[in-house]
mmCIF file of C-alpha atoms in Angstrom:
data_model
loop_
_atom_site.group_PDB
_atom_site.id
_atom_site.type_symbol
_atom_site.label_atom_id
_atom_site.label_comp_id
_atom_site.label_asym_id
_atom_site.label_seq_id
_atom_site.Cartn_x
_atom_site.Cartn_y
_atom_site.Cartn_z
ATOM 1 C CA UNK A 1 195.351 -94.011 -39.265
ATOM 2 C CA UNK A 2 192.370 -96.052 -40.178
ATOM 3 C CA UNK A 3 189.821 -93.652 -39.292
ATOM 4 C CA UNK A 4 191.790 -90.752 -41.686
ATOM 5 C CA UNK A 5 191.477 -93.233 -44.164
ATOM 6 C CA UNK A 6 187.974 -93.688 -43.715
ATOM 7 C CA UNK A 7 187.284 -89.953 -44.049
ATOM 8 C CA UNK A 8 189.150 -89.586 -47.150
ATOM 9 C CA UNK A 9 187.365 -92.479 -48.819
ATOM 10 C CA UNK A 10 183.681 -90.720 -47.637
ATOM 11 C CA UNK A 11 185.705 -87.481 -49.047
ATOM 12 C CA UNK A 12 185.794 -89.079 -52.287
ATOM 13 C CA UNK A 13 182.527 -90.575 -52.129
ATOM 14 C CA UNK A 14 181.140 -87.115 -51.697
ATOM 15 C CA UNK A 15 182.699 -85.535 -54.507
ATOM 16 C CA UNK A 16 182.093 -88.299 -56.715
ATOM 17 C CA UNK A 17 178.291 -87.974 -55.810
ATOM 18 C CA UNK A 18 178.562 -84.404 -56.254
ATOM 19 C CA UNK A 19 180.306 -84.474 -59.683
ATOM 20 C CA UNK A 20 178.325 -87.371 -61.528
ATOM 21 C CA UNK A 21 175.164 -87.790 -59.600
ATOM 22 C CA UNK A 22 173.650 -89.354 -57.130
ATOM 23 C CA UNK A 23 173.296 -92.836 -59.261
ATOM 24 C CA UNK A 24 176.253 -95.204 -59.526
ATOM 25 C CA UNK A 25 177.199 -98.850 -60.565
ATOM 26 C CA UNK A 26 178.440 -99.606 -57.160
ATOM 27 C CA UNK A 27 176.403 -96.929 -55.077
ATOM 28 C CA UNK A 28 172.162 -97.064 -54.496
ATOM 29 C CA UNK A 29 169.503 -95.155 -53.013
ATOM 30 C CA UNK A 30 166.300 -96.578 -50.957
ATOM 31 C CA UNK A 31 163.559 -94.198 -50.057
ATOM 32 C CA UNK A 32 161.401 -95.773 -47.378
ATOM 33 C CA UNK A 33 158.575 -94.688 -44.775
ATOM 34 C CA UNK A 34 159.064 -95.691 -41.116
ATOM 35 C CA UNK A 35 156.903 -99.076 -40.448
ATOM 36 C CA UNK A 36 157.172 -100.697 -43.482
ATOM 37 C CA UNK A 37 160.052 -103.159 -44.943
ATOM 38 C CA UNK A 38 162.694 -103.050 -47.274
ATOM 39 C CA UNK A 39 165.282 -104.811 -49.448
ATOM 40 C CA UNK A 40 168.786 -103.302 -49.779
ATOM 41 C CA UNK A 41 170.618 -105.337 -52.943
ATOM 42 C CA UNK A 42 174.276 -106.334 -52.561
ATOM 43 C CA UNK A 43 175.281 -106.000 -56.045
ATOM 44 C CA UNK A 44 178.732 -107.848 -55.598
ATOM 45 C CA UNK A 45 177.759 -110.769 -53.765
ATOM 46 C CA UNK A 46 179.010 -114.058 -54.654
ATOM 47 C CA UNK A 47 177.625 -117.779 -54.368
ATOM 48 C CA UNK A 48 176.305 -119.227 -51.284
ATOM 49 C CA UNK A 49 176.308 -115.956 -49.065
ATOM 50 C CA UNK A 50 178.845 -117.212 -46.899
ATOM 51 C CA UNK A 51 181.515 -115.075 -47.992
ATOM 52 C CA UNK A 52 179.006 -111.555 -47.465
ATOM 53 C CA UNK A 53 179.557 -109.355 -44.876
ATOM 54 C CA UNK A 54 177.048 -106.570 -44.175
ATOM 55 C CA UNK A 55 177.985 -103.015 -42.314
ATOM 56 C CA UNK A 56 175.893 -99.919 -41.100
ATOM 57 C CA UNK A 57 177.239 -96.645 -40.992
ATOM 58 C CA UNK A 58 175.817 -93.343 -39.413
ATOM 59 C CA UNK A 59 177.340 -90.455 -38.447
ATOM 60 C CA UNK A 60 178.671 -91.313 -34.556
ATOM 61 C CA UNK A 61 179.503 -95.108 -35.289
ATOM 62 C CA UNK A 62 180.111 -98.355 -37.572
ATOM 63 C CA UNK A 63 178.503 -101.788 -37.153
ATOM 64 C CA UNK A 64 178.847 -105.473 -38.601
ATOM 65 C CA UNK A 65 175.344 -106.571 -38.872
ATOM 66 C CA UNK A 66 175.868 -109.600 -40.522
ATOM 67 C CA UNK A 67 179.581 -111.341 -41.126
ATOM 68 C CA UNK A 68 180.068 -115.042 -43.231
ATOM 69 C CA UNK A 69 176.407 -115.067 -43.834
ATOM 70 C CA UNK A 70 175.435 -115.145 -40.043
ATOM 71 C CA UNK A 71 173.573 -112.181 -37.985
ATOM 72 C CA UNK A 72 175.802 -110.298 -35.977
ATOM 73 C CA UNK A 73 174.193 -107.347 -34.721
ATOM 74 C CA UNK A 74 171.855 -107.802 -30.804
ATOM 75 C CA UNK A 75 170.515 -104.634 -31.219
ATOM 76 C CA UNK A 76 168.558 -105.358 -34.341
ATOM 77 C CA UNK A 77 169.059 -108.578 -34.907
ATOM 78 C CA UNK A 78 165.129 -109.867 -34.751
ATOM 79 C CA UNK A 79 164.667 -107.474 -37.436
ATOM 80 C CA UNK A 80 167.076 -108.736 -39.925
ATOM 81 C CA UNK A 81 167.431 -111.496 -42.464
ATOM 82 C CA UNK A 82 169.657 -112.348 -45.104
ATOM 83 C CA UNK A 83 167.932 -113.194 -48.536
ATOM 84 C CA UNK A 84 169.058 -116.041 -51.629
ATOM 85 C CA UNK A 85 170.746 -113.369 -53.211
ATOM 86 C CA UNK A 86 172.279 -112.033 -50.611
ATOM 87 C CA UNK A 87 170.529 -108.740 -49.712
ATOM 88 C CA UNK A 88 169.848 -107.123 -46.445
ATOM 89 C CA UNK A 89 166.286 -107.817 -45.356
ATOM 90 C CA UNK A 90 165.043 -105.236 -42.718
ATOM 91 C CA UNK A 91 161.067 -105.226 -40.917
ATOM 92 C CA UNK A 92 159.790 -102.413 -40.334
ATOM 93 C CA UNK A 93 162.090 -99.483 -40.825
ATOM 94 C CA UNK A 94 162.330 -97.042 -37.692
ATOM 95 C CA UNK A 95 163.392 -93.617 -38.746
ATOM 96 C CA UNK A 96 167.003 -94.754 -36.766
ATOM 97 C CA UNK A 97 167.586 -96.963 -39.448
ATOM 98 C CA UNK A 98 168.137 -94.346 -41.871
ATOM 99 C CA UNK A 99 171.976 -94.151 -42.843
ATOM 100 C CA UNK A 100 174.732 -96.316 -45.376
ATOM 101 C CA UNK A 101 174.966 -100.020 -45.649
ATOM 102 C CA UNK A 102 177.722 -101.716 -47.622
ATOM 103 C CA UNK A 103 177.867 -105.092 -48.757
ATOM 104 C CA UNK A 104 181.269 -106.472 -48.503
ATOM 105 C CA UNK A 105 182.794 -109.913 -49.606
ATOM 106 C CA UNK A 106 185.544 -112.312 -48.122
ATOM 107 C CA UNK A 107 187.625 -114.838 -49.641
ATOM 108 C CA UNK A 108 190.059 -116.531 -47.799
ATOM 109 C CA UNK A 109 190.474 -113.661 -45.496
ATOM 110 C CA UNK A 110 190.930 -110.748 -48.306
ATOM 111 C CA UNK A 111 187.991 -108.404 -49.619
ATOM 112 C CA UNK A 112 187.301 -108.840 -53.184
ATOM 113 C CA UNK A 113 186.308 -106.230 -55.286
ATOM 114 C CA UNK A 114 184.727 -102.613 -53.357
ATOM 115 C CA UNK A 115 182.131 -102.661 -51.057
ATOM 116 C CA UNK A 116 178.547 -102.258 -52.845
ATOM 117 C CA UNK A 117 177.102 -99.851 -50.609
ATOM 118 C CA UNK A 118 173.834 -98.696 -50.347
ATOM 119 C CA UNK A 119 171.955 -94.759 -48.424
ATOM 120 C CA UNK A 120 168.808 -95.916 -46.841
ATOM 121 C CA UNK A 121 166.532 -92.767 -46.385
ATOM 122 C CA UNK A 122 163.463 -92.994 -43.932
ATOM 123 C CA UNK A 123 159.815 -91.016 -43.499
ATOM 124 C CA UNK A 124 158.811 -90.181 -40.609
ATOM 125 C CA UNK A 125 155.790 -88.702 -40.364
ATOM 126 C CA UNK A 126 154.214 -87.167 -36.375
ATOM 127 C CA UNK A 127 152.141 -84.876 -34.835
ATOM 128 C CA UNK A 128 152.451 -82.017 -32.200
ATOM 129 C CA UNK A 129 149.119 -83.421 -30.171
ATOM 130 C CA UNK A 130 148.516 -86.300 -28.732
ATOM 131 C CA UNK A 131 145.534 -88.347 -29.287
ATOM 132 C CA UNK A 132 143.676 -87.886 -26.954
ATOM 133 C CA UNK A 133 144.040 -84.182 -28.047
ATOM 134 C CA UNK A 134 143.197 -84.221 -31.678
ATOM 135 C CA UNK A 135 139.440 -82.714 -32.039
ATOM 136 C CA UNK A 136 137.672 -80.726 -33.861
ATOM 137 C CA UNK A 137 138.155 -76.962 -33.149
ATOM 138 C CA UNK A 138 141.773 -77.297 -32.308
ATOM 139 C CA UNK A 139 144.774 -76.365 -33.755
ATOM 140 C CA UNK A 140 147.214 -79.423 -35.094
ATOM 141 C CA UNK A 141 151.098 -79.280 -36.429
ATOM 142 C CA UNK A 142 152.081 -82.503 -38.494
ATOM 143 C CA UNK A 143 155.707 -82.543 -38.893
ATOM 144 C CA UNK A 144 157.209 -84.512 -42.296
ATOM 145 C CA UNK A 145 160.679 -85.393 -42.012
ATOM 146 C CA UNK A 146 163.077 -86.894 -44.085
ATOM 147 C CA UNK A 147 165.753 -88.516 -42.700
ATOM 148 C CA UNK A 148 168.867 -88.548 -45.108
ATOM 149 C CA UNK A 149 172.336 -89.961 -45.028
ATOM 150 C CA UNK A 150 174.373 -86.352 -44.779
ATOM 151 C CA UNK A 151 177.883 -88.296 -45.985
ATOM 152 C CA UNK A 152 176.116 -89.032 -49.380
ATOM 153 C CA UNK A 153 175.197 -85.032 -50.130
ATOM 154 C CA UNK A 154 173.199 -82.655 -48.000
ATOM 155 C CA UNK A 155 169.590 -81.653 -48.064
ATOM 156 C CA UNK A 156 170.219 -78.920 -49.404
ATOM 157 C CA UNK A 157 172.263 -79.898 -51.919
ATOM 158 C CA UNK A 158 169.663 -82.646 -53.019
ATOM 159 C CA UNK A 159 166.966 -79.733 -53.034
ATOM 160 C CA UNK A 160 168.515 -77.642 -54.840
ATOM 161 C CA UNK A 161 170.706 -79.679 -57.279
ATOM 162 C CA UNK A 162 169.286 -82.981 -57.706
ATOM 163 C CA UNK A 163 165.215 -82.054 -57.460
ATOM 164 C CA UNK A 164 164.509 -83.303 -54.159
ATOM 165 C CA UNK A 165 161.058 -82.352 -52.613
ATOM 166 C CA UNK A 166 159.505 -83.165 -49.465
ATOM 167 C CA UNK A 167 155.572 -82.323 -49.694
ATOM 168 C CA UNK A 168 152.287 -82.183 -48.371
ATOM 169 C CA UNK A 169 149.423 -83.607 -50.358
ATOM 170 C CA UNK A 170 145.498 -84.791 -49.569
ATOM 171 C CA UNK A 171 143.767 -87.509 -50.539
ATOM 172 C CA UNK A 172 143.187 -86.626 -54.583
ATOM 173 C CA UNK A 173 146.831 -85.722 -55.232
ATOM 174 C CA UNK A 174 146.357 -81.642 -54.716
ATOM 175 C CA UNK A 175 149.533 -80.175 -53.181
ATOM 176 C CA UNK A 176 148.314 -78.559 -49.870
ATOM 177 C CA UNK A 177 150.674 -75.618 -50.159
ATOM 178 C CA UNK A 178 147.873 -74.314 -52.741
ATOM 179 C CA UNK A 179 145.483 -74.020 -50.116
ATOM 180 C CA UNK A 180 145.519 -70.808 -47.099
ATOM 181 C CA UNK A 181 143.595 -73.273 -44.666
ATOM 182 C CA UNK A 182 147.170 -74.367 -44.160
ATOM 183 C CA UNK A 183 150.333 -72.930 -43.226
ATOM 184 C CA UNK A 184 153.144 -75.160 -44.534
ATOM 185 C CA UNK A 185 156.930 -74.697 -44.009
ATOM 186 C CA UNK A 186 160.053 -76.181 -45.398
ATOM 187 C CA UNK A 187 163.503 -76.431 -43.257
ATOM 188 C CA UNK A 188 166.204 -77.689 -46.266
ATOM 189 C CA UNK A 189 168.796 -78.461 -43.316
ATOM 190 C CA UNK A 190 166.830 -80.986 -41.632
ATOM 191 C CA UNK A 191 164.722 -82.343 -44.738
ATOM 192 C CA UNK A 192 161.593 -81.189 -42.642
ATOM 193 C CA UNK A 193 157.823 -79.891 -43.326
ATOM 194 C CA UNK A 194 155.724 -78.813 -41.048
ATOM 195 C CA UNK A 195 151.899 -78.340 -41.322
ATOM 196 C CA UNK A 196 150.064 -76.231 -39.113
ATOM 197 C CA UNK A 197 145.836 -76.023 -39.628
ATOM 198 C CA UNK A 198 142.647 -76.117 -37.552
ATOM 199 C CA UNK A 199 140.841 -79.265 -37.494
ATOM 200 C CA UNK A 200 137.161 -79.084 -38.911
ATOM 201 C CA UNK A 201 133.807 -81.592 -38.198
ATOM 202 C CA UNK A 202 134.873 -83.052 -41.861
ATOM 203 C CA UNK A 203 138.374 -83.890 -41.537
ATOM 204 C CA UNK A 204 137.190 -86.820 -39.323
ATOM 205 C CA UNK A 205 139.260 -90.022 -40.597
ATOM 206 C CA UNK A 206 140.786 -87.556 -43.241
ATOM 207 C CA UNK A 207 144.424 -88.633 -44.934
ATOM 208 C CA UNK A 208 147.449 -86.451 -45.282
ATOM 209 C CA UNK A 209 150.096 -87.152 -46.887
ATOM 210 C CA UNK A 210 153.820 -85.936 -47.175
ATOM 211 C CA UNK A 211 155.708 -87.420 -50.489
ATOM 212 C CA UNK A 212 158.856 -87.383 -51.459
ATOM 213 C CA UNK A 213 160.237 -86.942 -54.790
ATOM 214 C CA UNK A 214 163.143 -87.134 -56.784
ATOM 215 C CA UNK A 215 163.513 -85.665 -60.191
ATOM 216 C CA UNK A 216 159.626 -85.606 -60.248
ATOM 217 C CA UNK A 217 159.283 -89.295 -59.796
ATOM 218 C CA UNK A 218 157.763 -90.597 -56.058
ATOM 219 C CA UNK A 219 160.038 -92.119 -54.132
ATOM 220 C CA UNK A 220 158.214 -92.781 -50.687
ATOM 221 C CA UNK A 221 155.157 -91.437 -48.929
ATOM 222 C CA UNK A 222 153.698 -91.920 -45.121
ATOM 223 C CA UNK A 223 149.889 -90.928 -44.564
ATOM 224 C CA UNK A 224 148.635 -88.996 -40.806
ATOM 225 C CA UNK A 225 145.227 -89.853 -40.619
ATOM 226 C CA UNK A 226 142.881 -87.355 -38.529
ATOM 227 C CA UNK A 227 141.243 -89.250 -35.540
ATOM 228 C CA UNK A 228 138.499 -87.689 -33.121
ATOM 229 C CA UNK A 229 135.246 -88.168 -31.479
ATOM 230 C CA UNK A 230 132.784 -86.528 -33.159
ATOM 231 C CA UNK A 231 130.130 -85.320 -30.933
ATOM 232 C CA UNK A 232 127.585 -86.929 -32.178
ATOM 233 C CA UNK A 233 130.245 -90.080 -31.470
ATOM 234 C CA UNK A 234 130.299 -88.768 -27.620
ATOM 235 C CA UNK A 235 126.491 -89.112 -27.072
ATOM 236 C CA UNK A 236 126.082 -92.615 -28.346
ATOM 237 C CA UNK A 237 127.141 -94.877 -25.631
ATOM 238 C CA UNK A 238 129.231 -97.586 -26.676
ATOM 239 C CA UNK A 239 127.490 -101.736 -26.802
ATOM 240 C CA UNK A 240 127.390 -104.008 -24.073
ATOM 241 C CA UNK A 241 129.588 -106.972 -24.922
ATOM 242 C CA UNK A 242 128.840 -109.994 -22.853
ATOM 243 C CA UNK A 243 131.748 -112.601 -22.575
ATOM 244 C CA UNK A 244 131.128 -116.467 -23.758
ATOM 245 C CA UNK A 245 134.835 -117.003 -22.982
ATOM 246 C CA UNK A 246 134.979 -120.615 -20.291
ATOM 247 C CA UNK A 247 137.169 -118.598 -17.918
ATOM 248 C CA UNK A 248 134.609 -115.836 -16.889
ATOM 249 C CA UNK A 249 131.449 -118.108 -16.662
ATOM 250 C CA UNK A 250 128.396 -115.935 -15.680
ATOM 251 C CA UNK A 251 126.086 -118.840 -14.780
ATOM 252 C CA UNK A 252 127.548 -120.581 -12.148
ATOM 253 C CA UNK A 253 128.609 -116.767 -10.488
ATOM 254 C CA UNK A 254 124.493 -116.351 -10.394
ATOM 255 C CA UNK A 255 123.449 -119.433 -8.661
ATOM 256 C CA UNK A 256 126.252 -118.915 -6.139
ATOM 257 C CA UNK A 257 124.501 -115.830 -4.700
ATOM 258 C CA UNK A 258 121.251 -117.449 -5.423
ATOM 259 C CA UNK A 259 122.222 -120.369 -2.668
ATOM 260 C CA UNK A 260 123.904 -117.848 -0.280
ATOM 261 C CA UNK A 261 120.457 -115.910 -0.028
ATOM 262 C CA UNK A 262 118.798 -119.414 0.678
ATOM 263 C CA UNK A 263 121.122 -120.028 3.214
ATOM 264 C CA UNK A 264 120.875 -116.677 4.797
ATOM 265 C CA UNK A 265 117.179 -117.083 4.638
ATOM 266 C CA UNK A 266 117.127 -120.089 6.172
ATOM 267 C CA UNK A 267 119.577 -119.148 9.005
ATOM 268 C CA UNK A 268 117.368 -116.108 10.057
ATOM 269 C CA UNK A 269 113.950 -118.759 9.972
ATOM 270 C CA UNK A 270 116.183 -121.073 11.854
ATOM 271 C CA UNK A 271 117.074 -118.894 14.469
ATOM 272 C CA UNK A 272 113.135 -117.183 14.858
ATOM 273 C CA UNK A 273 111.630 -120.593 15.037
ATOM 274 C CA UNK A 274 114.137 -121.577 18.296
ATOM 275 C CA UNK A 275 113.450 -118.448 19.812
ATOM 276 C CA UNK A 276 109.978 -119.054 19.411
ATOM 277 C CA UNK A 277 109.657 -122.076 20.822
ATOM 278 C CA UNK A 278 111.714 -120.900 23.697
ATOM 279 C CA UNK A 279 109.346 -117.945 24.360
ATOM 280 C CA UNK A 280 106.495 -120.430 24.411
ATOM 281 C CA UNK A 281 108.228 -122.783 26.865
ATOM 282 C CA UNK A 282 108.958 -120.076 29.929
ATOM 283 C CA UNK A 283 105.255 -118.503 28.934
ATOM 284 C CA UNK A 284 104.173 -122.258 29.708
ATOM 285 C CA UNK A 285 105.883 -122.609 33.173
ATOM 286 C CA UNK A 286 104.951 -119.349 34.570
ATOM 287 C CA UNK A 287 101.552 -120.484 33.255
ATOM 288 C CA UNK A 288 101.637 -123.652 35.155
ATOM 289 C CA UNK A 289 102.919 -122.248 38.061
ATOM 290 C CA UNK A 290 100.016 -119.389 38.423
ATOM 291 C CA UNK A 291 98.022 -122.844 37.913
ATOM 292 C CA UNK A 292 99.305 -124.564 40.432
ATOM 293 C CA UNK A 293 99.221 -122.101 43.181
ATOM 294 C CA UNK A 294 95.487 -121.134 42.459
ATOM 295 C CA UNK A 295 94.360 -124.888 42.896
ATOM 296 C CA UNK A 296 96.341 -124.712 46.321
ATOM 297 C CA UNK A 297 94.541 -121.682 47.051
ATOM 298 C CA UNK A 298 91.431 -123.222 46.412
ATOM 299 C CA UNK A 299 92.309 -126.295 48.471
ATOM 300 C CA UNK A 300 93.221 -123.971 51.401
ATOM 301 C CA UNK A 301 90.076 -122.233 51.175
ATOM 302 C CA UNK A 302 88.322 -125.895 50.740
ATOM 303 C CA UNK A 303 89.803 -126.963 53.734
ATOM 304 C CA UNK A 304 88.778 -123.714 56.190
ATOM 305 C CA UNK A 305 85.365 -123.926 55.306
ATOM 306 C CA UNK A 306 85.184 -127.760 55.783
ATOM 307 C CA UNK A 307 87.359 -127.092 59.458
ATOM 308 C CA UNK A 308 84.007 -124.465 60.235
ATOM 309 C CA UNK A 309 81.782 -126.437 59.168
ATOM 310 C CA UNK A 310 82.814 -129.571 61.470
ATOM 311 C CA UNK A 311 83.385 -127.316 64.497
ATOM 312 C CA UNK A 312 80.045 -125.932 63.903
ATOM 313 C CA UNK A 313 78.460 -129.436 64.058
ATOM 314 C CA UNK A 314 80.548 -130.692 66.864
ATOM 315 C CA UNK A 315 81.456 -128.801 69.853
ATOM 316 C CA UNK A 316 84.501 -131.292 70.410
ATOM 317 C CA UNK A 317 87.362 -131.967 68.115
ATOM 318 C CA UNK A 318 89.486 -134.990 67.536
ATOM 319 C CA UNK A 319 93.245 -134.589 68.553
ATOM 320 C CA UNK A 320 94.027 -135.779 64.893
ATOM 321 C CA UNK A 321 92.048 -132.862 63.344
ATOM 322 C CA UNK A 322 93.668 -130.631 65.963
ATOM 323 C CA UNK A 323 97.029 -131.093 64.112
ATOM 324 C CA UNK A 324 95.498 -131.486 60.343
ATOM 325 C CA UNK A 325 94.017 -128.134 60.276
ATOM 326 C CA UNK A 326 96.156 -126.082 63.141
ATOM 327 C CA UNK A 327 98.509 -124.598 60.770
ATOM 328 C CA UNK A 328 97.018 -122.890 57.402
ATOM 329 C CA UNK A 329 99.861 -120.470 55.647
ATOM 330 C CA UNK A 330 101.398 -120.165 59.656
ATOM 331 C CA UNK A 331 97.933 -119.198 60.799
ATOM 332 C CA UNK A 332 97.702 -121.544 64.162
ATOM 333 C CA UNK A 333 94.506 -122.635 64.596
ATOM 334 C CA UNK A 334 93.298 -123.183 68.249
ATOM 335 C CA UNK A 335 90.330 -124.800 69.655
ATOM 336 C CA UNK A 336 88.840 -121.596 71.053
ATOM 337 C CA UNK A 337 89.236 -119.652 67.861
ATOM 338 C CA UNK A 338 86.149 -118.949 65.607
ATOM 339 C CA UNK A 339 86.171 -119.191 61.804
ATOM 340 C CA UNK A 340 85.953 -115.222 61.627
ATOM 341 C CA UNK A 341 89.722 -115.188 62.744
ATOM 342 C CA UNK A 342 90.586 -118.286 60.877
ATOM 343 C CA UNK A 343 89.360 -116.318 57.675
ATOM 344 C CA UNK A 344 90.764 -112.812 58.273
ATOM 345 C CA UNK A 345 94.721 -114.933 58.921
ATOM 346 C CA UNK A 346 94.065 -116.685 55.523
ATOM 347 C CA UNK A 347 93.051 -113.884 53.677
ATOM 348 C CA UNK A 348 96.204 -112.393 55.354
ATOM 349 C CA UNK A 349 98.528 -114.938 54.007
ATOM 350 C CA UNK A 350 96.756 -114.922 51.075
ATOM 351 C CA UNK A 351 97.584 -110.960 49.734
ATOM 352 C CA UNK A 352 101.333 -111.876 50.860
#
């Protein structure tokens, strides 16, 4: 029962709008582009706020957004604030926004008076290429759409009847639809215009923009601003910035690897110097070894020569010198040998 009644009362609102206009005591329109802020006025509000109650309306659903002077709404509730007087306070707009808020007041449990409501209309201006594909040589559509609250009175209505226009202009003012470097289009049931052109060298940081008017006056406007790399942009590589911030220090990073290359240094000097020195010690034994057995040689030798030379002078030998000089490198050494056998056994034992 309470949603026929609802109907019938956006009936009458309707035909009202229809019949006397757009403009009312009680009813208001906003026109507003998507990022920016606006102020909706609650033109019955009374003392202190704490009797206001705000609601939003679109076309699948109803919510309280504020009720007694205190937020309500989770969804959107960062967003909104209420002001002195009473009106709704929203931060930048998004184009969901768009629809009717009414500004209702409590007393002791009973409404006073009819809601003051107000049709928030939003701008929304986009593109059919991304960023990254926006250059020049290619082929761009900007889209401009209004987004209107239907219940208040159509697009096409509002076009037709009440001088509503939705259109592209550059940066002096000139309507673009005056110009055949673009191809602009106009859908009445969506409140949408689309411009299609090729981007040029010039149109680099170039401004577009889509206005809306009503009865010739502008009501709201949103800019698309044409952003590419020029090629002379590509060539010129981009500046070196070097960081001063305390947690990416550069210094101390530096003399870290200087003192690991020390130590690495001194590791590999370390380790040449020990093997070194331990090459020169086993070069000095075998050294003293060869040294060692050449003097015995020589003492060997010594003593053969002195054992000739005393059997030469004496034809007899002492049993004592018997047994000093009978055994030379197991050469046995026997009274009746000469010292050309005693030599041939020691040179002998000698080569072995």
């Amino acid at each position: 029962m309470a949603d026929k009644r609802h109907m019938c009362l956006r009936g009458l609102i309707i035909l009202c709008a229809l019949l006397t206009g757009i403009s009312g005591v009680d009813d208001n329109q906003v026109f507003c582009s998507s990022g920016e802020d606006v102020r909706l006025s609650c033109n019955n509000a009374l003392s202190g706020c704490t009797s206001t109650t705000w609601n939003y309306s679109n076309h699948s659903e109803t919510v309280e957004l504020i009720a007694g002077g205190i937020k309500t709404d989770t969804e959107r509730h960062e967003r909104l604030s209420l002001g002195s007087d009473c009106s709704l306070n929203i931060k930048k707009v998004t184009k969901e926004d768009y629809g009717s808020y009414s500004c209702r007041q409590y007393v002791n449990g009973q409404q006073q008076d009819p809601d003051a409501r107000v049709y928030l209309h939003v701008l929304h201006v986009s593109s059919s290429s991304s960023q990254s594909e926006i250059r020049s040589g290619s082929s761009v559509t900007l889209f401009c759409q209004l987004y209107y609250d239907y219940y208040l009175v159509s697009c096409v209505s509002s076009v037709g009847s009440e001088g509503l226009e939705v259109i592209w202009v550059n940066q002096a003012g000139v309507n673009l639809q005056t110009d055949s470097r673009f191809q602009i289009s106009f859908s009445s049931e969506q409140c949408l215009s689309s411009l299609t052109t090729t981007l040029l060298n010039e149109d680099h940081n170039r401004e577009w923009r889509c206005q809306v008017k009503h009865r010739d006056q502008l009501k709201t406007s949103a800019t698309y601003t044409v952003k590419y790399q020029t090629p002379t942009e590509t060539k010129t590589p981009s500046p070196v910035t070097i960081s001063k911030s305390p947690a990416a220090p550069t210094q101390p990073v530096s003399l870290s690897v200087i003192w690991i290359a020390v130590a690495a240094a001194l590791a590999v000097l370390i380790t040449a110097v020990i093997l070194w020195v331990i090459r020169r010690k086993r070069a000095d034994k075998r050294e003293g070894t060869n040294d060692s057995v050449e003097q015995k040689d020589d003492v060997t030798y010594t003593e053969v020569v002195t054992h000739c030379k005393i059997r030469a002078k004496k034809n007899k030998v002492h049993d004592d010198d018997k047994v000093t000089y009978s055994s030379i490198r197991g050469a046995t050494v026997r009274p009746q040998d000469d010292c050309s056998q005693l030599y041939a056994s020691v040179n002998k034992n000698h080569h072995k």
